[in-house]
mmCIF file of C-alpha atoms in Angstrom:
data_model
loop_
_atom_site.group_PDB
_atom_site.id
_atom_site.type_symbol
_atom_site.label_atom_id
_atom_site.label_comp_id
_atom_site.label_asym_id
_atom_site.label_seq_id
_atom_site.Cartn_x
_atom_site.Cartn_y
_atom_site.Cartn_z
ATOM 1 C CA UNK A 120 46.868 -103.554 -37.360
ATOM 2 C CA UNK A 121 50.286 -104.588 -38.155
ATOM 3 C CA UNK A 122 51.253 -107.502 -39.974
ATOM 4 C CA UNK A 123 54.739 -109.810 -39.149
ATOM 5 C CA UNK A 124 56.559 -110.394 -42.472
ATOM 6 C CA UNK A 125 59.765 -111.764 -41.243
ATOM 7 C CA UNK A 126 62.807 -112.347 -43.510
ATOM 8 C CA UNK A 127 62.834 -115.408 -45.530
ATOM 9 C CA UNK A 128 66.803 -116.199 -45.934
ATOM 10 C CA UNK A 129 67.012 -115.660 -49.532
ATOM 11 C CA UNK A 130 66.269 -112.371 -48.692
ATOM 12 C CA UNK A 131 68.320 -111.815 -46.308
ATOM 13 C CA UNK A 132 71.118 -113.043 -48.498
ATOM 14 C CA UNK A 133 70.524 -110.653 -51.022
ATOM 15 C CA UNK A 134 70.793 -108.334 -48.836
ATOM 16 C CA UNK A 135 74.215 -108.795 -47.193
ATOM 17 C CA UNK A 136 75.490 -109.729 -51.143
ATOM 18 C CA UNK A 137 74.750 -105.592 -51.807
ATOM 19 C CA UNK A 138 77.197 -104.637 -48.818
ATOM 20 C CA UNK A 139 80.157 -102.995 -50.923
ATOM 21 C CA UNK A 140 82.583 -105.961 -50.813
ATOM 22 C CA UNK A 141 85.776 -104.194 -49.252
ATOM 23 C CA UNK A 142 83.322 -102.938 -46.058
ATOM 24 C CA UNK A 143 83.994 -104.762 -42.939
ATOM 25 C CA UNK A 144 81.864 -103.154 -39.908
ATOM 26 C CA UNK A 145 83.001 -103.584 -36.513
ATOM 27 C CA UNK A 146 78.708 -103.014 -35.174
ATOM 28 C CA UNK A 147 75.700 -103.974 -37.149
ATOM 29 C CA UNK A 148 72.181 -103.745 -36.078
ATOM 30 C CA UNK A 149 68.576 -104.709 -36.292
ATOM 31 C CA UNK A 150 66.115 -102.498 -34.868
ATOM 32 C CA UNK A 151 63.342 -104.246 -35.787
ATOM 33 C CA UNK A 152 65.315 -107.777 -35.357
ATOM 34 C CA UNK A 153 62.400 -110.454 -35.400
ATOM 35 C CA UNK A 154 63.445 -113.989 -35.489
ATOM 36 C CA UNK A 155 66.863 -112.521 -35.869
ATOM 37 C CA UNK A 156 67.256 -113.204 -39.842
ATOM 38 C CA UNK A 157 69.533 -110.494 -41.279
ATOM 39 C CA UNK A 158 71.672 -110.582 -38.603
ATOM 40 C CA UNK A 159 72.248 -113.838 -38.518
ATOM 41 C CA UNK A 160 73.284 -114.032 -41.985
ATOM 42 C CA UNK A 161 74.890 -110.681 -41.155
ATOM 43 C CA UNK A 162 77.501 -112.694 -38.706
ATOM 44 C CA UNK A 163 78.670 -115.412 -40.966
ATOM 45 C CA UNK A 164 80.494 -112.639 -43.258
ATOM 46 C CA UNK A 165 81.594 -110.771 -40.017
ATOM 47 C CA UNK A 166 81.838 -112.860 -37.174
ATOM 48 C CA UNK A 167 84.154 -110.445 -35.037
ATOM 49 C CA UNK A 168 81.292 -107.845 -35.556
ATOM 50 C CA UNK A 169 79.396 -106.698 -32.114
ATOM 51 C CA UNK A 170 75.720 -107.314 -32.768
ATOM 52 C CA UNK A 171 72.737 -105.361 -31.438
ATOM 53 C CA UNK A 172 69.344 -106.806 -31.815
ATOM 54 C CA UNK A 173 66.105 -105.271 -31.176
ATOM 55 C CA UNK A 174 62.450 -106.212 -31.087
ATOM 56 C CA UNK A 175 59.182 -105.467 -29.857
ATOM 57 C CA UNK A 176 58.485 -109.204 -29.033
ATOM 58 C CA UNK A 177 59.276 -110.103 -25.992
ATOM 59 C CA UNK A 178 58.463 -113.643 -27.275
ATOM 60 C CA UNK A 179 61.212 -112.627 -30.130
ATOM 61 C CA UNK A 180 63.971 -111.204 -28.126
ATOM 62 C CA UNK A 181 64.035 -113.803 -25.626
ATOM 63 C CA UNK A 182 64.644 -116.423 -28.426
ATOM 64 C CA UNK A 183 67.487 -114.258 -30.041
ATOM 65 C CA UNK A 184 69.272 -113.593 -26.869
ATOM 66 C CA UNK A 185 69.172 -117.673 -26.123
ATOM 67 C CA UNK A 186 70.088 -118.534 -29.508
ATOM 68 C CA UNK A 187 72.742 -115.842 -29.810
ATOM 69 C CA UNK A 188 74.866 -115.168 -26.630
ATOM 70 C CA UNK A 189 77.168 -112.696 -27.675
ATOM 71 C CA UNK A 190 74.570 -110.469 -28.902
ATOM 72 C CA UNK A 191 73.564 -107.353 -27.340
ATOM 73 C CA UNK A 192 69.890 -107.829 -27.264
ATOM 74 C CA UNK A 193 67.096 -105.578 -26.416
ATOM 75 C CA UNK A 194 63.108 -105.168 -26.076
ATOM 76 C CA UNK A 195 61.824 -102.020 -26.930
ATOM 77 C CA UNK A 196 59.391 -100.101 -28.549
ATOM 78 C CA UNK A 197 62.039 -98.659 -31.101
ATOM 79 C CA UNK A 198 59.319 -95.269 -32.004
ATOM 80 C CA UNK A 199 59.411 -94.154 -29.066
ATOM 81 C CA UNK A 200 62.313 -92.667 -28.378
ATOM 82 C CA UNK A 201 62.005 -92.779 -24.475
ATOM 83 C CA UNK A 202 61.890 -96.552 -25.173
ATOM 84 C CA UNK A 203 65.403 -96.501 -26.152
ATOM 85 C CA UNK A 204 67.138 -94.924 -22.837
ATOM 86 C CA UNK A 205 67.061 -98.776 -21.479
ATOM 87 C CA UNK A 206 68.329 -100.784 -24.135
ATOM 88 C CA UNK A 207 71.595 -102.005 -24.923
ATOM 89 C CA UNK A 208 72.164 -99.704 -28.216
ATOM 90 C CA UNK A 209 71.060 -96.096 -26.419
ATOM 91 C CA UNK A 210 74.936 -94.999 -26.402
ATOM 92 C CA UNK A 211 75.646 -95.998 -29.813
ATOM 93 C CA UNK A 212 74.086 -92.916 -31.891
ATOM 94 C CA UNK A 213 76.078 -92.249 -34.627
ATOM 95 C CA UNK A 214 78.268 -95.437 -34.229
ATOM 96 C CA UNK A 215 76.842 -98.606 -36.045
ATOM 97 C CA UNK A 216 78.785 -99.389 -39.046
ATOM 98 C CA UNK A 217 75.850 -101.418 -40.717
ATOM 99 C CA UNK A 218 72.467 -101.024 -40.021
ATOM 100 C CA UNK A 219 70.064 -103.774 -41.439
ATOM 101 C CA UNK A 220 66.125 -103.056 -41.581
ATOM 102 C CA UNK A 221 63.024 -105.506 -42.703
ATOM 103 C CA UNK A 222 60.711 -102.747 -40.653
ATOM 104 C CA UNK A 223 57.113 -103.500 -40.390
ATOM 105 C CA UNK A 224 54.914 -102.113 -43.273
ATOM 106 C CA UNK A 225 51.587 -103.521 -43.256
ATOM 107 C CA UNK A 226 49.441 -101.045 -41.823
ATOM 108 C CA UNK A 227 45.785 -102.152 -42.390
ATOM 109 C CA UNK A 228 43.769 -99.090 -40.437
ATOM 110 C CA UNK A 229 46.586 -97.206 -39.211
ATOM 111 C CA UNK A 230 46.697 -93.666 -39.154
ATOM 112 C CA UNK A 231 50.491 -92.358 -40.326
ATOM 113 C CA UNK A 232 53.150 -92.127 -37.599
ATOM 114 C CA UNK A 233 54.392 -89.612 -35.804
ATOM 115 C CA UNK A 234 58.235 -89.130 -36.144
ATOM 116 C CA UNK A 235 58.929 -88.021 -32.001
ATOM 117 C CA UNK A 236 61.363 -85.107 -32.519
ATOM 118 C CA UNK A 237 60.089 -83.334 -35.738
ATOM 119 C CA UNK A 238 57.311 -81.256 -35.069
ATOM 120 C CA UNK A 239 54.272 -81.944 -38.224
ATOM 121 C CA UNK A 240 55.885 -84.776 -39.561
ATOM 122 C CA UNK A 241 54.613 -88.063 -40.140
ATOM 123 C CA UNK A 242 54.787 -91.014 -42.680
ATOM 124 C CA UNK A 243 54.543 -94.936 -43.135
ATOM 125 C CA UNK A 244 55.645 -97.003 -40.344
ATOM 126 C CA UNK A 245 58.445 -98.325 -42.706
ATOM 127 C CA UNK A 246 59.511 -94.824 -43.078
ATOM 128 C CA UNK A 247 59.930 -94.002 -39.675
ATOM 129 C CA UNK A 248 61.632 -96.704 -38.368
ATOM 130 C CA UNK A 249 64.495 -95.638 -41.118
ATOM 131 C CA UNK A 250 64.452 -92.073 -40.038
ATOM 132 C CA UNK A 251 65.136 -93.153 -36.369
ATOM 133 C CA UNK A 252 67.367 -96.064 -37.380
ATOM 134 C CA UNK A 253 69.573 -93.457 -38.956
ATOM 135 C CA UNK A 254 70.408 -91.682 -35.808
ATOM 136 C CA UNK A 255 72.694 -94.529 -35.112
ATOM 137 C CA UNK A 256 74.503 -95.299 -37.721
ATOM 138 C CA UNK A 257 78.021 -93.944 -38.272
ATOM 139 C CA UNK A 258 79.726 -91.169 -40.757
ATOM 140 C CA UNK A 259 80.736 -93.664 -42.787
ATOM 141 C CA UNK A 260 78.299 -96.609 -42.276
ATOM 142 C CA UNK A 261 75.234 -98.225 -44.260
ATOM 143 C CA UNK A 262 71.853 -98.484 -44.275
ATOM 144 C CA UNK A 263 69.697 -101.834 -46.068
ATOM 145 C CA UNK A 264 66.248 -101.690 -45.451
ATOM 146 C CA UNK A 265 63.393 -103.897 -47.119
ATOM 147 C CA UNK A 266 60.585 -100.846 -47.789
ATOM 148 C CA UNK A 267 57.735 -101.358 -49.808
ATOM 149 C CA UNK A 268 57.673 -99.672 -52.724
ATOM 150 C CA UNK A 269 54.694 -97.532 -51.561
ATOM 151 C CA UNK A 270 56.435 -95.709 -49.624
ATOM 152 C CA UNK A 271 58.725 -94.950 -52.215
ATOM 153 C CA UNK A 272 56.406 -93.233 -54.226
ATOM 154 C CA UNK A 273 53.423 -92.590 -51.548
ATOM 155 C CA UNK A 274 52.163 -88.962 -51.263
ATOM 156 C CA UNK A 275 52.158 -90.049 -47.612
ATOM 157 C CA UNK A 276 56.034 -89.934 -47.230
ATOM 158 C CA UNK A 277 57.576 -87.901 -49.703
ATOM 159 C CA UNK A 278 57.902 -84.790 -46.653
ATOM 160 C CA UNK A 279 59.784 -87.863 -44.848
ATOM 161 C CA UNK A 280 62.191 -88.661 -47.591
ATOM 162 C CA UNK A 281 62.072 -84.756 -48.710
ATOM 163 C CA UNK A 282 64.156 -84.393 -45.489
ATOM 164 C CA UNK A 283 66.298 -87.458 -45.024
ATOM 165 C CA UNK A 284 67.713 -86.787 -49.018
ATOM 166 C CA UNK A 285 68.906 -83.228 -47.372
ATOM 167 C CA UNK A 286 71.414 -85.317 -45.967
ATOM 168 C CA UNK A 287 71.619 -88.775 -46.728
ATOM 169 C CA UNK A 288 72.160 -90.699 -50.490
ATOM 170 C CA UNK A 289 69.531 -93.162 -51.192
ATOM 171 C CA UNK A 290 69.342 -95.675 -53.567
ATOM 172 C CA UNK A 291 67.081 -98.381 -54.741
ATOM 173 C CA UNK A 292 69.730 -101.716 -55.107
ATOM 174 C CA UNK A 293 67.089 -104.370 -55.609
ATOM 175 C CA UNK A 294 64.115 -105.227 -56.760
ATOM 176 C CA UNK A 295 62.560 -108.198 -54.993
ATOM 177 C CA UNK A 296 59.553 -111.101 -56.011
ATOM 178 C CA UNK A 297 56.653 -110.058 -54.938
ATOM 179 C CA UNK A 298 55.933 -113.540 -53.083
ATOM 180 C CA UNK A 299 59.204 -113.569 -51.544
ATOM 181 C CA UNK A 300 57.223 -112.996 -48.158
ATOM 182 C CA UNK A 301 55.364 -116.321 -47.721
ATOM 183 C CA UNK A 302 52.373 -114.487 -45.842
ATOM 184 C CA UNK A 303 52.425 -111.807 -48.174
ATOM 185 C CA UNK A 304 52.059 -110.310 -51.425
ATOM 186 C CA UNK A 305 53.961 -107.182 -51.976
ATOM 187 C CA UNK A 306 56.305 -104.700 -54.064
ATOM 188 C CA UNK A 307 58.758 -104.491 -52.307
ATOM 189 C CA UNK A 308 62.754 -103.094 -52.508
ATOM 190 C CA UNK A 309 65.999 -103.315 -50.850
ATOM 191 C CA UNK A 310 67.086 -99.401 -50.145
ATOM 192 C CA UNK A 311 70.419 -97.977 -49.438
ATOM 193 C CA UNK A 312 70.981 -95.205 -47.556
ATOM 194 C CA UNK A 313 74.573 -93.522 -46.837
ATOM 195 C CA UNK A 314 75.425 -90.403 -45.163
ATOM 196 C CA UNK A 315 76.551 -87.558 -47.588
ATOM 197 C CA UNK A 316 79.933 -86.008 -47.874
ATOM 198 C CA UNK A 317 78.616 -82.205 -46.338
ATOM 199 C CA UNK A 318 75.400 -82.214 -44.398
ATOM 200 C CA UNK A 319 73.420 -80.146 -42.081
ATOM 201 C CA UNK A 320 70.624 -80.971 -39.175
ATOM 202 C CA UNK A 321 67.554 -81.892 -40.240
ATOM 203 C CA UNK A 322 64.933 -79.065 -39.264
ATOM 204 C CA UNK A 323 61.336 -79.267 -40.419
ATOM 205 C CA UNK A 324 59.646 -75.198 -40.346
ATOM 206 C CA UNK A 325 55.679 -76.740 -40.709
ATOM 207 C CA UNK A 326 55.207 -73.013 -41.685
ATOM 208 C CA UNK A 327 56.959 -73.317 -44.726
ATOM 209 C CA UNK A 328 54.757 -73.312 -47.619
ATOM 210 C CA UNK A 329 56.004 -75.697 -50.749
ATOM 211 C CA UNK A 330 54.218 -74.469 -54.324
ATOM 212 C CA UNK A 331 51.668 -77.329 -55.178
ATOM 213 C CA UNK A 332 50.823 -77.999 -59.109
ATOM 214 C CA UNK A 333 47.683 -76.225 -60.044
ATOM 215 C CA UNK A 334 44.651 -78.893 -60.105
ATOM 216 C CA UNK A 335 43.903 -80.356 -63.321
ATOM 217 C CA UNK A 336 42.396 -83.303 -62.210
ATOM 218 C CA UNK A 337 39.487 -84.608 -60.394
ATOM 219 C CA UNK A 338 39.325 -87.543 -57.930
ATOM 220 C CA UNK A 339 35.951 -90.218 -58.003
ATOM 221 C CA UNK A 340 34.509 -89.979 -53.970
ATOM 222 C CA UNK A 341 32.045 -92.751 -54.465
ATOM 223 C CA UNK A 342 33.539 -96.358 -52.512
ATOM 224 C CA UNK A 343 32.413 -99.429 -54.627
ATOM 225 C CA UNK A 344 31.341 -101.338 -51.188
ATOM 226 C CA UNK A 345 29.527 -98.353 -50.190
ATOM 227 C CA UNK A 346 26.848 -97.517 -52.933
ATOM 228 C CA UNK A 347 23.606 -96.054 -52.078
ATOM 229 C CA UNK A 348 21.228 -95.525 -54.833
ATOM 230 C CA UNK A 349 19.387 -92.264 -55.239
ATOM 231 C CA UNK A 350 16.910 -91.423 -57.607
ATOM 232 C CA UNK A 351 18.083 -87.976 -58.082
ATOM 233 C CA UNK A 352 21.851 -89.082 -58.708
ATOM 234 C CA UNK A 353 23.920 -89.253 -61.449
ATOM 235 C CA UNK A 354 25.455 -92.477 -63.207
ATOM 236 C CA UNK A 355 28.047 -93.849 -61.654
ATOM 237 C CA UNK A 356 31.347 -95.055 -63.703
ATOM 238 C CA UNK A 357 34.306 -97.402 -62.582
ATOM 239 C CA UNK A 358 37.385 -98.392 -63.645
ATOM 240 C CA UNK A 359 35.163 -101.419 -65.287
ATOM 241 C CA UNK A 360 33.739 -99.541 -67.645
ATOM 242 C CA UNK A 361 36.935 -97.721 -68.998
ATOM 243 C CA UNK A 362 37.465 -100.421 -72.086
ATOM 244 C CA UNK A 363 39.308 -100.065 -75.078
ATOM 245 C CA UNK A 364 39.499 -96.261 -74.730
ATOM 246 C CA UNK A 365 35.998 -95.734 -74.155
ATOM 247 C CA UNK A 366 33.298 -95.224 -71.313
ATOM 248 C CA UNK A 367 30.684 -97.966 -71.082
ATOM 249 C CA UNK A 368 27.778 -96.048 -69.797
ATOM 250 C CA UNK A 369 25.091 -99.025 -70.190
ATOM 251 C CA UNK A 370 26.609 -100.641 -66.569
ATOM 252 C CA UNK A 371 24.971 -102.581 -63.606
ATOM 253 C CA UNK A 372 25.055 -99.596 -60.970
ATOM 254 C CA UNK A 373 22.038 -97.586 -59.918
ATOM 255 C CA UNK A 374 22.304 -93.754 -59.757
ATOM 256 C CA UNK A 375 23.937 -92.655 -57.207
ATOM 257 C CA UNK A 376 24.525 -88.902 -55.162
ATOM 258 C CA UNK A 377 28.065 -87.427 -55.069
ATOM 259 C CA UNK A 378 29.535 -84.310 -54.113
ATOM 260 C CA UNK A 379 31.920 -84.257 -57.026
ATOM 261 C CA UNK A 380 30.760 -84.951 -60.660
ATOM 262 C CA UNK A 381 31.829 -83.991 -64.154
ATOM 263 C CA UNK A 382 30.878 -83.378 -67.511
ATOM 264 C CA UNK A 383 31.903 -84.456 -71.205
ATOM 265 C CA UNK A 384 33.809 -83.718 -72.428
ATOM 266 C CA UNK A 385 36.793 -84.867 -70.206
ATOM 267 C CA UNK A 386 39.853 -87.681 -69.898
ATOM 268 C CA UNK A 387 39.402 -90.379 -67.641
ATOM 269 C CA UNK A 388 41.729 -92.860 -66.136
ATOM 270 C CA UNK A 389 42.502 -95.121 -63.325
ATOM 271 C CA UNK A 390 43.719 -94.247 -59.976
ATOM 272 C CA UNK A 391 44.624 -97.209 -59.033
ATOM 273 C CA UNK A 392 44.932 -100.876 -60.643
ATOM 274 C CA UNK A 393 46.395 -102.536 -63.666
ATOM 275 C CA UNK A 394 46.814 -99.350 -66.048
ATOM 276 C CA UNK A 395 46.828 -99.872 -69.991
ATOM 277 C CA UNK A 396 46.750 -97.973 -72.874
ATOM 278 C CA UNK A 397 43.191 -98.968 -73.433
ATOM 279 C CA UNK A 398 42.032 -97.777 -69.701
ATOM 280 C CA UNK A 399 42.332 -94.103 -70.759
ATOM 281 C CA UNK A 400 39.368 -93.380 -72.055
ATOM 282 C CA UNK A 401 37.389 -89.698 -73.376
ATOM 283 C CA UNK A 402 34.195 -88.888 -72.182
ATOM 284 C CA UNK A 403 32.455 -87.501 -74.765
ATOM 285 C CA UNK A 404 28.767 -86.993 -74.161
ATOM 286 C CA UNK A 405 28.083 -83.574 -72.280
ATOM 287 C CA UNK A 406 26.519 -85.005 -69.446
ATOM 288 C CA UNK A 407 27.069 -85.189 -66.179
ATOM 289 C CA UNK A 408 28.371 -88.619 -64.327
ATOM 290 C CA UNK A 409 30.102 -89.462 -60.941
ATOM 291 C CA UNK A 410 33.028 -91.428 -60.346
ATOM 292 C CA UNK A 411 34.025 -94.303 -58.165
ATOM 293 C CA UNK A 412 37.134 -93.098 -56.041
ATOM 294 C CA UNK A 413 39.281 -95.378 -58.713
ATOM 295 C CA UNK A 414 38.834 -93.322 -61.254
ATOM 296 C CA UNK A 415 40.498 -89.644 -61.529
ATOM 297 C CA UNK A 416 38.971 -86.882 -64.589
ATOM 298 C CA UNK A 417 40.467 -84.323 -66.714
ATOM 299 C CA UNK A 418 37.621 -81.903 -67.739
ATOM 300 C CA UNK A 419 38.265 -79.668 -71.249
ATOM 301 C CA UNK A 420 36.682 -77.546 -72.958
ATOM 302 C CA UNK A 421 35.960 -79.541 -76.732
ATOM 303 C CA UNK A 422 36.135 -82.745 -77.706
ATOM 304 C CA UNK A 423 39.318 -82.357 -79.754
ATOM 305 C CA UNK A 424 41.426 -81.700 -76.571
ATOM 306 C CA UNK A 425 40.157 -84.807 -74.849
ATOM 307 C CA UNK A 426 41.617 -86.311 -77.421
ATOM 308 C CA UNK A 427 44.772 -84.523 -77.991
ATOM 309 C CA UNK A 428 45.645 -85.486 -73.977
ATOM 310 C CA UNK A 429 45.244 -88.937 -74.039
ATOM 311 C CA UNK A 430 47.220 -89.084 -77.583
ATOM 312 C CA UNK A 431 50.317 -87.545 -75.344
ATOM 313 C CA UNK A 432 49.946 -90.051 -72.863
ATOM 314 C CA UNK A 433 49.709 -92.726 -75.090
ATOM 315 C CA UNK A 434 52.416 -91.419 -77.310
ATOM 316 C CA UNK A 435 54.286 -90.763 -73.894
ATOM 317 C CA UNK A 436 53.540 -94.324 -72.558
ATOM 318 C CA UNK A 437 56.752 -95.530 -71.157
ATOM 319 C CA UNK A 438 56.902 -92.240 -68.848
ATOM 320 C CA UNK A 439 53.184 -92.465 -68.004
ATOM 321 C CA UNK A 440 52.843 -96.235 -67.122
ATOM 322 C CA UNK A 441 56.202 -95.769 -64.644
ATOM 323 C CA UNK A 442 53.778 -93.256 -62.839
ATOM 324 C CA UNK A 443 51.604 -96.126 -61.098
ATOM 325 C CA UNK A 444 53.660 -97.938 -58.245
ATOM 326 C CA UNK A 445 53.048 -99.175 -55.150
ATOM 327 C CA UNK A 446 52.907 -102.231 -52.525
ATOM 328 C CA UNK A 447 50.266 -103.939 -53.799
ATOM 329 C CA UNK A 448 48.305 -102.257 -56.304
ATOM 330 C CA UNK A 449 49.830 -100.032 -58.563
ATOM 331 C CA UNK A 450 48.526 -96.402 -58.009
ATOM 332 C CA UNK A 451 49.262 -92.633 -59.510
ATOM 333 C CA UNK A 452 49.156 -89.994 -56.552
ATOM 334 C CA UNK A 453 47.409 -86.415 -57.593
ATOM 335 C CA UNK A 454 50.646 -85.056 -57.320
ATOM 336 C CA UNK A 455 52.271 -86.949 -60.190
ATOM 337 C CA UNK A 456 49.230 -87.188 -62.643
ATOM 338 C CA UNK A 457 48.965 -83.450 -62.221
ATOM 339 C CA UNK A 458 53.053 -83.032 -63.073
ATOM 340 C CA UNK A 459 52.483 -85.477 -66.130
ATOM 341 C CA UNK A 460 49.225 -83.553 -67.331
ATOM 342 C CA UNK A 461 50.327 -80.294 -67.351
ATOM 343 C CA UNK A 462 53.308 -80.891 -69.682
ATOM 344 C CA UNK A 463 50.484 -82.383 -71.805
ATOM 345 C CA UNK A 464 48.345 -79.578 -71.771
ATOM 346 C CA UNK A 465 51.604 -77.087 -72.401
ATOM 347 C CA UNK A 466 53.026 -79.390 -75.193
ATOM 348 C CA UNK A 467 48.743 -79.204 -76.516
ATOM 349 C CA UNK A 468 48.360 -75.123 -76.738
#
C-alpha cells in the first residue's frame, strides 16, 4: 500500500530557497508531480522555465494540466520505463536543468522495487524514483528530493545509493519537522544530488561479492503480536525489560519456543526504538533466554567483557546514539552495530 503525502507549501519553499542562488534553469520537473506543489512554487522564481509535470493520477494530472496551461503534463507510471515512451518528457534524458522530487515513500506491505534496467537491484520506492529521475537531468543540473531518512540509512538501499555515489554528489541540505506532512509522521530530509565532474556508466556485476563484517551480534526472531507459549521454551525478553542497564527477568510473558536463543553472559540492546544509555544492558546469569525481534545480543565469554563493551559504547555515546535513524522509529541495521562492535571488541583485547 502506498500512502499520498503531498507537499505542504512550506515545504516546498524550503526547497526552492536551497537552489544555489545564481542557478536559473531553462526545464524543471516533477516526476511524481501530485497536486503540482513544487512546481508551482518552482515557477514563481522562474517563470520563463518550461515545466514538465508527471503523475500517476489521472485525477491529479488532469487538474495540473487545467490549472497550468503552459505546462507539459503527463500520466504515467514513471517505474516503468515503457511508461515513459508516451509522455511529454521521453526526449528530454539528460536535459532538465532542475529536477524536483516529493516521491512516494510509505510502503506499508510492499516488497522492495525493482529498478527496470539493472539486473539484482532493488530498493525503497523513494529510492527508485531518484535513480530513474536522474536519467533526465542535465550535466550540469540539480536534483531536490524529499526522502525519508530510512532510506538514507536502510540496509535496504545502501546497493542503490552504493551505485548512484559512483557518479553523482549527494548531500543532505535539510532537515525537516517531522509533522510537516499533515497525514503523516516522519523523518524526513531534503537531498541534493549533482552530477560529478568525471563519471562512468553505472553497471551493477550481481556476481560481485562485497566483504561483509564478521557476525558479532544476534537478532531476537520472536514478534511481540505473535507469542505462542510453550512449556518447553525459554523466557522471553523485550526491549521493556532492558532498564537502567539491566535485564528484568521477573516479566509478564509466558515461555516461549525460538530458533535463536542465548546465554549470559552477553550485551543486549535495542534494535529499534528510543535508544538510551540505560537500554544497554549485560546479561549476566548463564542461562539461556530468547529475544523479541527488538532486541539484538552480543554473547562473550566472562562477565568482565560484557561489561567492558557496553562501557565503550557508553563512553562512545555520541557515535553510538547517531547509529539509530530512520522514518519513523529510530533503528540500528546489523551492518552498522556490527562496524561499531568490532572496534569495541579490538579497542577491549
Amino acid at each position: 500500500m502506498i500512502d499520498l503525502h503531498y507537499t505542504p507549501s512550506e515545504l516546498a519553499q524550503t526547497m526552492i530557497a536551497c537552489v544555489p542562488e545564481n542557478f536559473v534553469p531553462q526545464s524543471i520537473a516533477d516526476f511524481s508531480a501530485g497536486e503540482g506543489s513544487l512546481l508551482n512554487e518552482a515557477e514563481k522564481y522562474w517563470p520563463y522555465a518550461s515545466i514538465y509535470a508527471n503523475d500517476l493520477s489521472k485525477k491529479n494530472a488532469r487538474l495540473i494540466a487545467s490549472l497550468n496551461k503552459k505546462w507539459c503534463v503527463s500520466c504515467s507510471d514513471f517505474l516503468k520505463l515503457s511508461s515513459h515512451r508516451s509522455t511529454k518528457f521521453s526526449q528530454k534524458k539528460q536535459s532538465i536543468d532542475l529536477v524536483l522530487l516529493n516521491p512516494p515513500f510509505s510502503e506499508r506491505g510492499r516488497k522492495g522495487t525493482i529498478w527496470p534496467d539493472l539486473i539484482g537491484v532493488k530498493s525503497g520506492l523513494a529510492l527508485a524514483f531518484v535513480y530513474l529521475s536522474l536519467k533526465y537531468l542535465s550535466k550540469d543540473g540539480y536534483l531536490f528530493a524529499i526522502l525519508p531518512n530510512g532510506s538514507l540509512a536502510s540496509e535496504r538501499d545502501e546497493q542503490g545509493w552504493n551505485l548512484i555515489n559512483k557518479n553523482y554528489n549527494v548531500e543532505i541540505v535539510s532537515g525537516n519537522c517531522m509533522r510537516i506532512f499533515k497525514s503523516a509522521v516522519a523523518r524526513t530530509s531534503i537531498v541534493k544530488i549533482t552530477y560529478k565532474q568525471s563519471r562512468s556508466p553505472i553497471i551493477y556485476n550481481s556476481e560481485v561479492k562485497t566483504e561483509t563484517p564478521k557476525a558479532l551480534i544476534k537478532r531476537g526472531q520472536v514478534q511481540m503480536h505473535a507469542i505462542k507459549a510453550c512449556d518447553n521454551g525459554l523466557p522471553l525478553i523485550h526491549t521493556t525489560q532492558l532498564i537502567n542497564g539491566e535485564i528484568i527477568l521477573n516479566h509478564p510473558y509466558e515461555k516461549v519456543f525460538s530458533r535463536v536463543s542465548i546465554k549470559g553472559p552477553a550485551l543486549l540492546f535495542p534494535r529499534v526504538g528510543m535508544i538510551t544509555p540505560g537500554k544497554i544492558c549485560v546479561l549476566e546469569k548463564d542461562e539461556a533466554v530468547t529475544l523479541s525481534d527488538c532486541v539484538l545480543a552480543i554473547e562473550t565469554h566472562d562477565i568482565h567483557r560484557s561489561r567492558s563493551i557496553r562501557d565503550y559504547a557508553l563512553k562512545n555515546w555520541q557515535q553510538f546514539h547517531k547509529l539509530y535513524d530512520g522514518t519513523g522509529a529510530k533503528y540500528i541495521t546489523l551492518k552498522k552495530a556490527n562496524a561499531f562492535f568490532e572496534r569495541a571488541m579490538n579497542s577491549i583485547q
